[in-house]
């Protein structure tokens, strides 16, 4: 396994849409190991999406220990039902220094595959559910900075010299 570097905003690869994983077994296991090892060396953090290590595939890691010692790997994850919306505070390894508060469901029923391709369902609660939603956003190229109110978003983009968004067609 290899610890990789975590992409930092405004790296354009963070905006790529992730594709479903279709190769199970060894390739999926190798990617899972890289995610865990990257969290171990690049953390502490309770979650990491494959997008953040430069692989735009639908695999995410949740580790409530923050250290990589209790890894949960979710392949091709999806939310079946959500409940109990509340305010959650989130951070992201790809956007150092940013803390964003926003609405998230604190209870989820999810479906996912493991590295061998078997399908599972389970219920996630609290920060585990929040983390899961955060990592799912990475698959769509959505980042915490997008959830800031406009003046703060502009300030953050300027600070990190994000390229100006393309003008929308007339
Ligand atoms: Zn993140």
XYZ file of N, CA and C and ligand atoms in Angstrom:
511
model
N 0.838 -1.197 0.000
C 0.000 0.000 0.000
C 0.874 1.247 0.000
N 0.285 2.280 -0.512
C 1.041 3.511 -0.713
C 0.254 4.703 -0.207
N 0.892 5.489 0.633
C 0.275 6.751 1.021
C 0.432 7.713 -0.149
N -0.649 8.319 -0.565
C -0.564 9.288 -1.648
C -0.769 10.678 -1.081
N -0.487 11.696 -1.911
C -0.745 13.033 -1.394
C -2.214 13.362 -1.623
N -2.747 14.153 -0.712
C -4.152 14.569 -0.795
C -4.208 15.833 -1.647
N -5.048 15.823 -2.677
C -5.186 16.994 -3.543
C -5.744 18.168 -2.746
N -5.207 19.351 -3.016
C -5.681 20.554 -2.324
C -6.442 21.455 -3.288
N -7.492 22.080 -2.762
C -8.203 23.114 -3.486
C -7.222 24.187 -3.917
N -7.277 24.737 -5.162
C -8.286 24.516 -6.198
C -7.866 23.506 -7.277
N -7.240 22.419 -6.935
C -6.865 21.426 -7.942
C -8.105 21.000 -8.742
N -8.062 21.130 -10.079
C -9.271 20.839 -10.878
C -9.722 19.380 -10.792
N -8.812 18.481 -10.402
C -9.219 17.072 -10.280
C -10.252 16.860 -9.179
N -10.307 17.814 -8.220
C -11.322 17.723 -7.157
C -12.732 17.987 -7.696
N -12.807 18.526 -8.905
C -14.114 18.844 -9.503
C -14.602 17.750 -10.451
N -13.798 16.717 -10.656
C -14.202 15.639 -11.567
C -15.302 14.787 -10.952
N -16.212 14.329 -11.814
C -17.230 13.402 -11.335
C -16.622 12.008 -11.277
N -16.836 11.317 -10.161
C -16.259 9.982 -9.991
C -17.110 8.927 -10.695
N -16.439 7.936 -11.260
C -17.125 6.837 -11.962
C -17.320 5.646 -11.018
N -18.344 4.843 -11.286
C -18.541 3.638 -10.471
C -17.353 2.688 -10.597
N -17.111 1.949 -9.543
C -16.074 0.921 -9.572
C -16.672 -0.340 -10.198
N -15.967 -0.893 -11.177
C -16.452 -2.102 -11.866
C -15.483 -3.267 -11.707
N -14.242 -2.954 -11.282
C -13.255 -4.025 -11.078
C -13.096 -4.278 -9.584
N -13.560 -5.431 -9.141
C -13.483 -5.766 -7.722
C -12.268 -6.665 -7.482
N -12.115 -7.093 -6.232
C -10.956 -7.931 -5.919
C -9.705 -7.081 -5.771
N -8.629 -7.518 -6.360
C -7.327 -6.896 -6.126
C -7.273 -5.386 -6.440
N -7.779 -4.938 -7.617
C -7.677 -3.485 -7.880
C -8.425 -2.660 -6.834
N -9.610 -3.116 -6.438
C -10.389 -2.367 -5.447
C -9.694 -2.409 -4.090
N -9.155 -3.572 -3.726
C -8.474 -3.700 -2.433
C -7.242 -2.802 -2.371
N -6.529 -2.719 -3.486
C -5.323 -1.876 -3.528
C -5.696 -0.407 -3.328
N -6.782 0.020 -3.958
C -7.219 1.412 -3.794
C -7.653 1.668 -2.348
N -8.355 0.696 -1.759
C -8.790 0.833 -0.357
C -7.569 0.983 0.555
N -6.546 0.191 0.304
C -5.327 0.276 1.135
C -4.664 1.639 0.997
N -4.650 2.157 -0.241
C -4.064 3.491 -0.452
C -4.842 4.552 0.312
N -6.170 4.445 0.292
C -6.998 5.423 1.024
C -6.676 5.383 2.517
N -6.609 4.161 3.063
C -6.358 4.005 4.505
C -4.959 4.530 4.861
N -3.995 4.183 4.032
C -2.631 4.620 4.314
C -2.482 6.137 4.185
N -3.193 6.710 3.232
C -3.140 8.165 3.057
C -3.778 8.872 4.248
N -4.876 8.310 4.754
C -5.506 8.912 5.941
C -4.578 8.806 7.153
N -3.877 7.668 7.238
C -2.938 7.474 8.353
C -1.842 8.523 8.366
N -1.305 8.826 7.184
C -0.173 9.751 7.130
C -0.619 11.199 6.949
N -1.780 11.392 6.275
C -2.218 12.762 5.972
C -3.223 13.307 6.965
N -3.751 12.434 7.860
C -4.779 12.853 8.813
C -4.190 13.637 9.959
N -4.880 13.759 11.088
C -6.136 13.057 11.386
C -7.325 13.567 10.579
N -8.185 12.606 10.186
C -9.426 12.919 9.497
C -10.325 11.699 9.632
N -11.644 11.930 9.585
C -12.552 10.785 9.751
C -13.048 10.272 8.410
N -12.615 10.910 7.312
C -13.068 10.406 6.022
C -12.169 10.854 4.890
N -12.249 10.098 3.794
C -11.459 10.422 2.613
C -12.153 9.774 1.415
N -12.254 10.535 0.316
C -12.826 9.979 -0.916
C -11.692 9.728 -1.903
N -11.850 8.711 -2.750
C -10.796 8.378 -3.721
C -10.479 9.567 -4.622
N -11.494 10.391 -4.897
C -11.287 11.618 -5.674
C -10.143 12.458 -5.097
N -10.063 12.488 -3.769
C -9.069 13.345 -3.110
C -7.641 12.845 -3.258
N -7.478 11.574 -3.658
C -6.117 11.080 -3.874
C -5.862 10.863 -5.369
N -6.699 11.539 -6.193
C -6.432 11.561 -7.628
C -6.995 10.386 -8.406
N -7.892 9.612 -7.785
C -8.529 8.496 -8.488
C -10.035 8.745 -8.521
N -10.567 9.188 -9.657
C -11.988 9.551 -9.697
C -12.904 8.334 -9.799
N -12.901 7.528 -8.740
C -13.753 6.342 -8.654
C -14.552 6.416 -7.360
N -15.719 5.715 -7.361
C -16.639 5.817 -6.227
C -16.273 4.861 -5.096
N -15.260 5.262 -4.369
C -14.890 4.548 -3.141
C -14.611 5.598 -2.076
N -15.141 5.372 -0.876
C -14.851 6.299 0.203
C -14.497 5.537 1.469
N -13.767 6.219 2.300
C -13.316 5.684 3.579
C -13.911 6.525 4.702
N -14.483 5.856 5.693
C -14.888 6.528 6.927
C -14.115 5.858 8.052
N -13.515 6.643 8.924
C -12.781 6.075 10.050
C -12.994 6.963 11.266
N -13.897 6.558 12.147
C -14.260 7.425 13.257
C -13.112 7.618 14.242
N -12.082 6.765 14.196
C -10.926 6.965 15.072
C -10.073 8.141 14.580
N -10.208 8.484 13.299
C -9.420 9.581 12.740
C -7.994 9.205 12.394
N -7.613 7.963 12.671
C -6.205 7.583 12.510
C -5.979 6.453 11.501
N -7.053 5.907 10.955
C -6.904 4.778 10.036
C -6.959 3.426 10.723
N -7.226 3.422 12.040
C -7.231 2.157 12.788
C -8.568 1.408 12.717
N -9.667 2.136 12.385
C -10.982 1.486 12.303
C -11.631 1.805 10.958
N -10.954 1.410 9.867
C -11.422 1.823 8.547
C -12.695 1.101 8.110
N -13.596 1.868 7.509
C -14.778 1.301 6.853
C -14.712 1.777 5.405
N -14.710 0.806 4.495
C -14.627 1.128 3.071
C -15.994 0.948 2.423
N -16.429 1.949 1.684
C -17.716 1.896 0.987
C -17.456 2.048 -0.516
N -17.870 1.031 -1.280
C -17.690 1.050 -2.734
C -19.054 1.306 -3.384
N -19.073 2.207 -4.358
C -20.313 2.580 -5.057
C -21.451 2.871 -4.072
N -21.188 3.701 -3.062
C -22.200 3.933 -2.015
C -23.342 4.817 -2.493
N -24.508 4.588 -1.925
C -25.661 5.448 -2.198
C -26.526 5.547 -0.951
N -27.263 6.658 -0.874
C -28.170 6.882 0.253
C -29.558 6.396 -0.141
N -30.125 5.498 0.650
C -31.471 4.993 0.381
C -32.518 5.837 1.079
N -32.199 6.334 2.272
C -33.150 7.160 3.032
C -32.360 8.008 4.014
N -32.873 9.195 4.308
C -32.206 10.059 5.277
C -33.229 10.666 6.215
N -32.779 10.985 7.436
C -33.678 11.522 8.455
C -32.882 12.369 9.438
N -33.621 13.071 10.305
C -33.045 13.859 11.387
C -32.049 14.917 10.903
N -32.521 15.888 10.111
C -31.619 16.954 9.679
C -31.163 17.786 10.875
N -29.929 18.195 10.832
C -29.390 19.021 11.906
C -28.226 19.824 11.364
N -27.595 20.598 12.247
C -26.449 21.404 11.834
C -25.178 20.636 12.180
N -24.313 20.495 11.202
C -23.054 19.796 11.444
C -21.884 20.705 11.072
N -20.775 20.484 11.758
C -19.556 21.237 11.485
C -18.597 20.315 10.740
N -18.085 20.768 9.611
C -17.247 19.906 8.781
C -15.927 20.571 8.415
N -14.938 19.717 8.269
C -13.634 20.114 7.765
C -13.285 19.180 6.625
N -12.260 19.538 5.846
C -11.882 18.708 4.707
C -10.365 18.761 4.526
N -9.745 17.596 4.354
C -8.284 17.559 4.165
C -7.862 18.328 2.909
N -8.778 18.480 1.955
C -8.442 19.176 0.707
C -8.600 20.690 0.816
N -9.203 21.146 1.919
C -9.392 22.596 2.119
C -8.928 22.954 3.519
N -7.616 22.927 3.732
C -7.084 23.118 5.082
C -7.530 24.462 5.674
N -7.868 24.420 6.950
C -8.188 25.663 7.654
C -9.645 26.071 7.558
N -10.416 25.416 6.689
C -11.806 25.812 6.511
C -12.723 24.978 7.410
N -13.622 25.660 8.142
C -14.632 24.973 8.942
C -15.982 25.499 8.470
N -16.865 24.590 8.075
C -18.152 25.005 7.530
C -19.278 24.330 8.311
N -20.270 25.132 8.721
C -21.450 24.583 9.375
C -22.603 24.575 8.390
N -23.339 23.485 8.341
C -24.466 23.427 7.414
C -25.388 22.285 7.753
N -26.479 22.215 7.013
C -27.473 21.168 7.253
C -27.000 19.837 6.695
N -27.151 18.806 7.503
C -26.920 17.436 7.055
C -27.894 16.529 7.798
N -28.271 15.453 7.163
C -29.058 14.438 7.860
C -28.140 13.737 8.851
N -28.662 13.423 10.047
C -27.807 12.742 11.017
C -28.160 11.257 11.131
N -29.032 10.806 10.248
C -29.346 9.380 10.199
C -29.551 8.992 8.744
N -28.838 7.988 8.307
C -28.909 7.552 6.905
C -29.065 6.052 6.836
N -29.830 5.610 5.840
C -29.765 4.204 5.455
C -29.000 4.181 4.138
N -27.954 3.387 4.080
C -27.092 3.399 2.896
C -26.938 1.994 2.321
N -26.637 1.972 1.033
C -26.312 0.718 0.354
C -24.940 0.905 -0.299
N -24.142 -0.136 -0.269
C -22.797 -0.034 -0.827
C -22.291 -1.438 -1.136
N -21.167 -1.500 -1.833
C -20.505 -2.777 -2.071
C -19.202 -2.804 -1.284
N -18.693 -4.018 -1.088
C -17.346 -4.133 -0.520
C -16.364 -4.366 -1.666
N -15.098 -4.560 -1.331
C -14.057 -4.662 -2.366
C -14.203 -5.921 -3.217
N -15.001 -6.872 -2.744
C -15.243 -8.097 -3.528
C -16.511 -7.985 -4.365
N -17.238 -6.872 -4.204
C -18.435 -6.660 -5.013
C -19.730 -7.061 -4.338
N -19.671 -7.581 -3.112
C -20.900 -7.954 -2.389
C -21.631 -6.696 -1.935
N -22.955 -6.739 -1.983
C -23.771 -5.582 -1.628
C -24.218 -5.657 -0.166
N -24.177 -4.517 0.506
C -24.567 -4.431 1.921
C -25.464 -3.222 2.126
N -26.243 -3.270 3.198
C -27.003 -2.096 3.625
C -26.760 -1.894 5.104
N -26.703 -0.638 5.516
C -26.592 -0.374 6.948
C -27.082 1.030 7.294
N -27.254 1.269 8.574
C -27.709 2.574 9.051
C -26.514 3.289 9.675
N -26.343 4.543 9.306
C -25.262 5.364 9.868
C -25.897 6.514 10.641
N -25.260 6.873 11.761
C -25.803 7.945 12.585
C -24.728 8.943 13.001
N -25.182 10.127 13.353
C -24.289 11.141 13.912
C -23.201 11.543 12.930
N -21.982 11.735 13.438
C -20.867 12.205 12.610
C -20.511 11.218 11.504
N -20.798 9.946 11.754
C -20.541 8.946 10.724
C -21.416 9.221 9.486
N -22.685 9.578 9.748
C -23.615 9.916 8.662
C -23.191 11.216 7.978
N -22.768 12.183 8.765
C -22.338 13.469 8.205
C -21.119 13.259 7.305
N -20.176 12.484 7.803
C -18.953 12.211 7.045
C -19.288 11.518 5.721
N -20.180 10.555 5.775
C -20.590 9.817 4.574
C -21.128 10.788 3.515
N -21.991 11.725 3.940
C -22.556 12.703 2.996
C -21.476 13.623 2.439
N -20.540 13.998 3.296
C -19.428 14.849 2.857
C -18.619 14.156 1.760
N -18.304 12.868 1.981
C -17.486 12.139 0.999
C -18.277 11.890 -0.289
N -19.589 11.671 -0.179
C -20.414 11.512 -1.389
C -20.352 12.784 -2.248
N -20.337 13.942 -1.600
C -20.229 15.203 -2.341
C -18.961 15.233 -3.189
N -17.870 14.658 -2.665
C -16.618 14.630 -3.439
C -16.815 13.908 -4.768
N -17.666 12.878 -4.787
C -17.901 12.137 -6.037
C -18.539 13.010 -7.109
N -19.263 14.051 -6.661
C -19.908 14.948 -7.628
C -19.064 16.198 -7.860
N -17.882 16.242 -7.285
C -17.035 17.417 -7.440
C -17.457 18.591 -6.568
N -18.321 18.314 -5.579
C -18.783 19.387 -4.683
C -17.852 19.499 -3.488
N -17.526 20.723 -3.100
C -16.583 20.958 -2.010
C -17.198 21.892 -0.963
N -16.623 21.839 0.241
C -17.128 22.676 1.333
C -17.178 24.150 0.951
N -16.228 24.582 0.151
C -16.162 26.008 -0.204
C -17.442 26.444 -0.922
N -18.085 25.504 -1.635
C -19.322 25.822 -2.359
C -20.469 26.139 -1.406
N -20.333 25.722 -0.131
C -21.423 25.893 0.822
C -21.276 27.182 1.627
N -20.208 27.929 1.385
C -20.029 29.198 2.095
C -20.961 30.250 1.504
N -21.344 31.218 2.311
C -22.115 32.326 1.731
C -21.167 33.178 0.890
N -21.720 33.858 -0.087
C -20.932 34.429 -1.175
C -19.702 35.247 -0.763
N -19.828 36.226 0.134
C -18.619 37.021 0.439
C -17.474 36.160 0.983
N -17.827 35.179 1.805
C -16.780 34.344 2.387
C -16.197 33.407 1.314
N -17.052 32.980 0.393
C -16.578 32.112 -0.699
C -15.592 32.878 -1.584
N -15.918 34.121 -1.913
C -15.036 34.931 -2.758
C -13.702 35.173 -2.055
N -13.782 35.417 -0.756
C -12.563 35.641 0.030
C -11.694 34.377 -0.013
N -12.325 33.226 0.175
C -11.555 31.976 0.194
C -10.968 31.687 -1.183
N -11.736 31.925 -2.239
C -11.249 31.671 -3.597
C -10.079 32.584 -3.938
N -10.190 33.854 -3.519
C -9.094 34.794 -3.789
C -7.828 34.359 -3.067
N -8.024 33.954 -1.808
C -6.895 33.546 -0.989
C -6.166 32.354 -1.620
N -6.916 31.476 -2.296
C -6.321 30.283 -2.875
C -6.181 30.379 -4.390
N -6.394 31.594 -4.902
C -6.204 31.856 -6.328
C -6.908 30.825 -7.204
N -8.170 30.574 -6.904
C -8.949 29.672 -7.762
C -9.162 30.337 -9.109
N -9.118 29.559 -10.178
C -9.404 30.152 -11.478
C -10.843 30.677 -11.502
N -11.040 31.776 -12.180
C -12.394 32.336 -12.255
C -13.313 31.352 -12.960
N -14.549 31.234 -12.477
C -15.469 30.314 -13.145
C -15.731 30.769 -14.580
N -15.907 29.826 -15.483
C -16.156 30.177 -16.875
C -17.471 30.938 -16.975
N -17.500 31.950 -17.835
C -18.714 32.727 -18.020
C -19.798 31.815 -18.603
N -21.005 31.966 -18.090
C -22.071 31.128 -18.635
C -22.456 31.628 -20.025
N -22.809 30.708 -20.910
C -23.134 31.122 -22.273
C -24.356 32.035 -22.289
N -24.343 33.025 -23.148
C -25.432 33.992 -23.199
C -26.715 33.330 -23.725
Zn -13.540 16.440 2.013
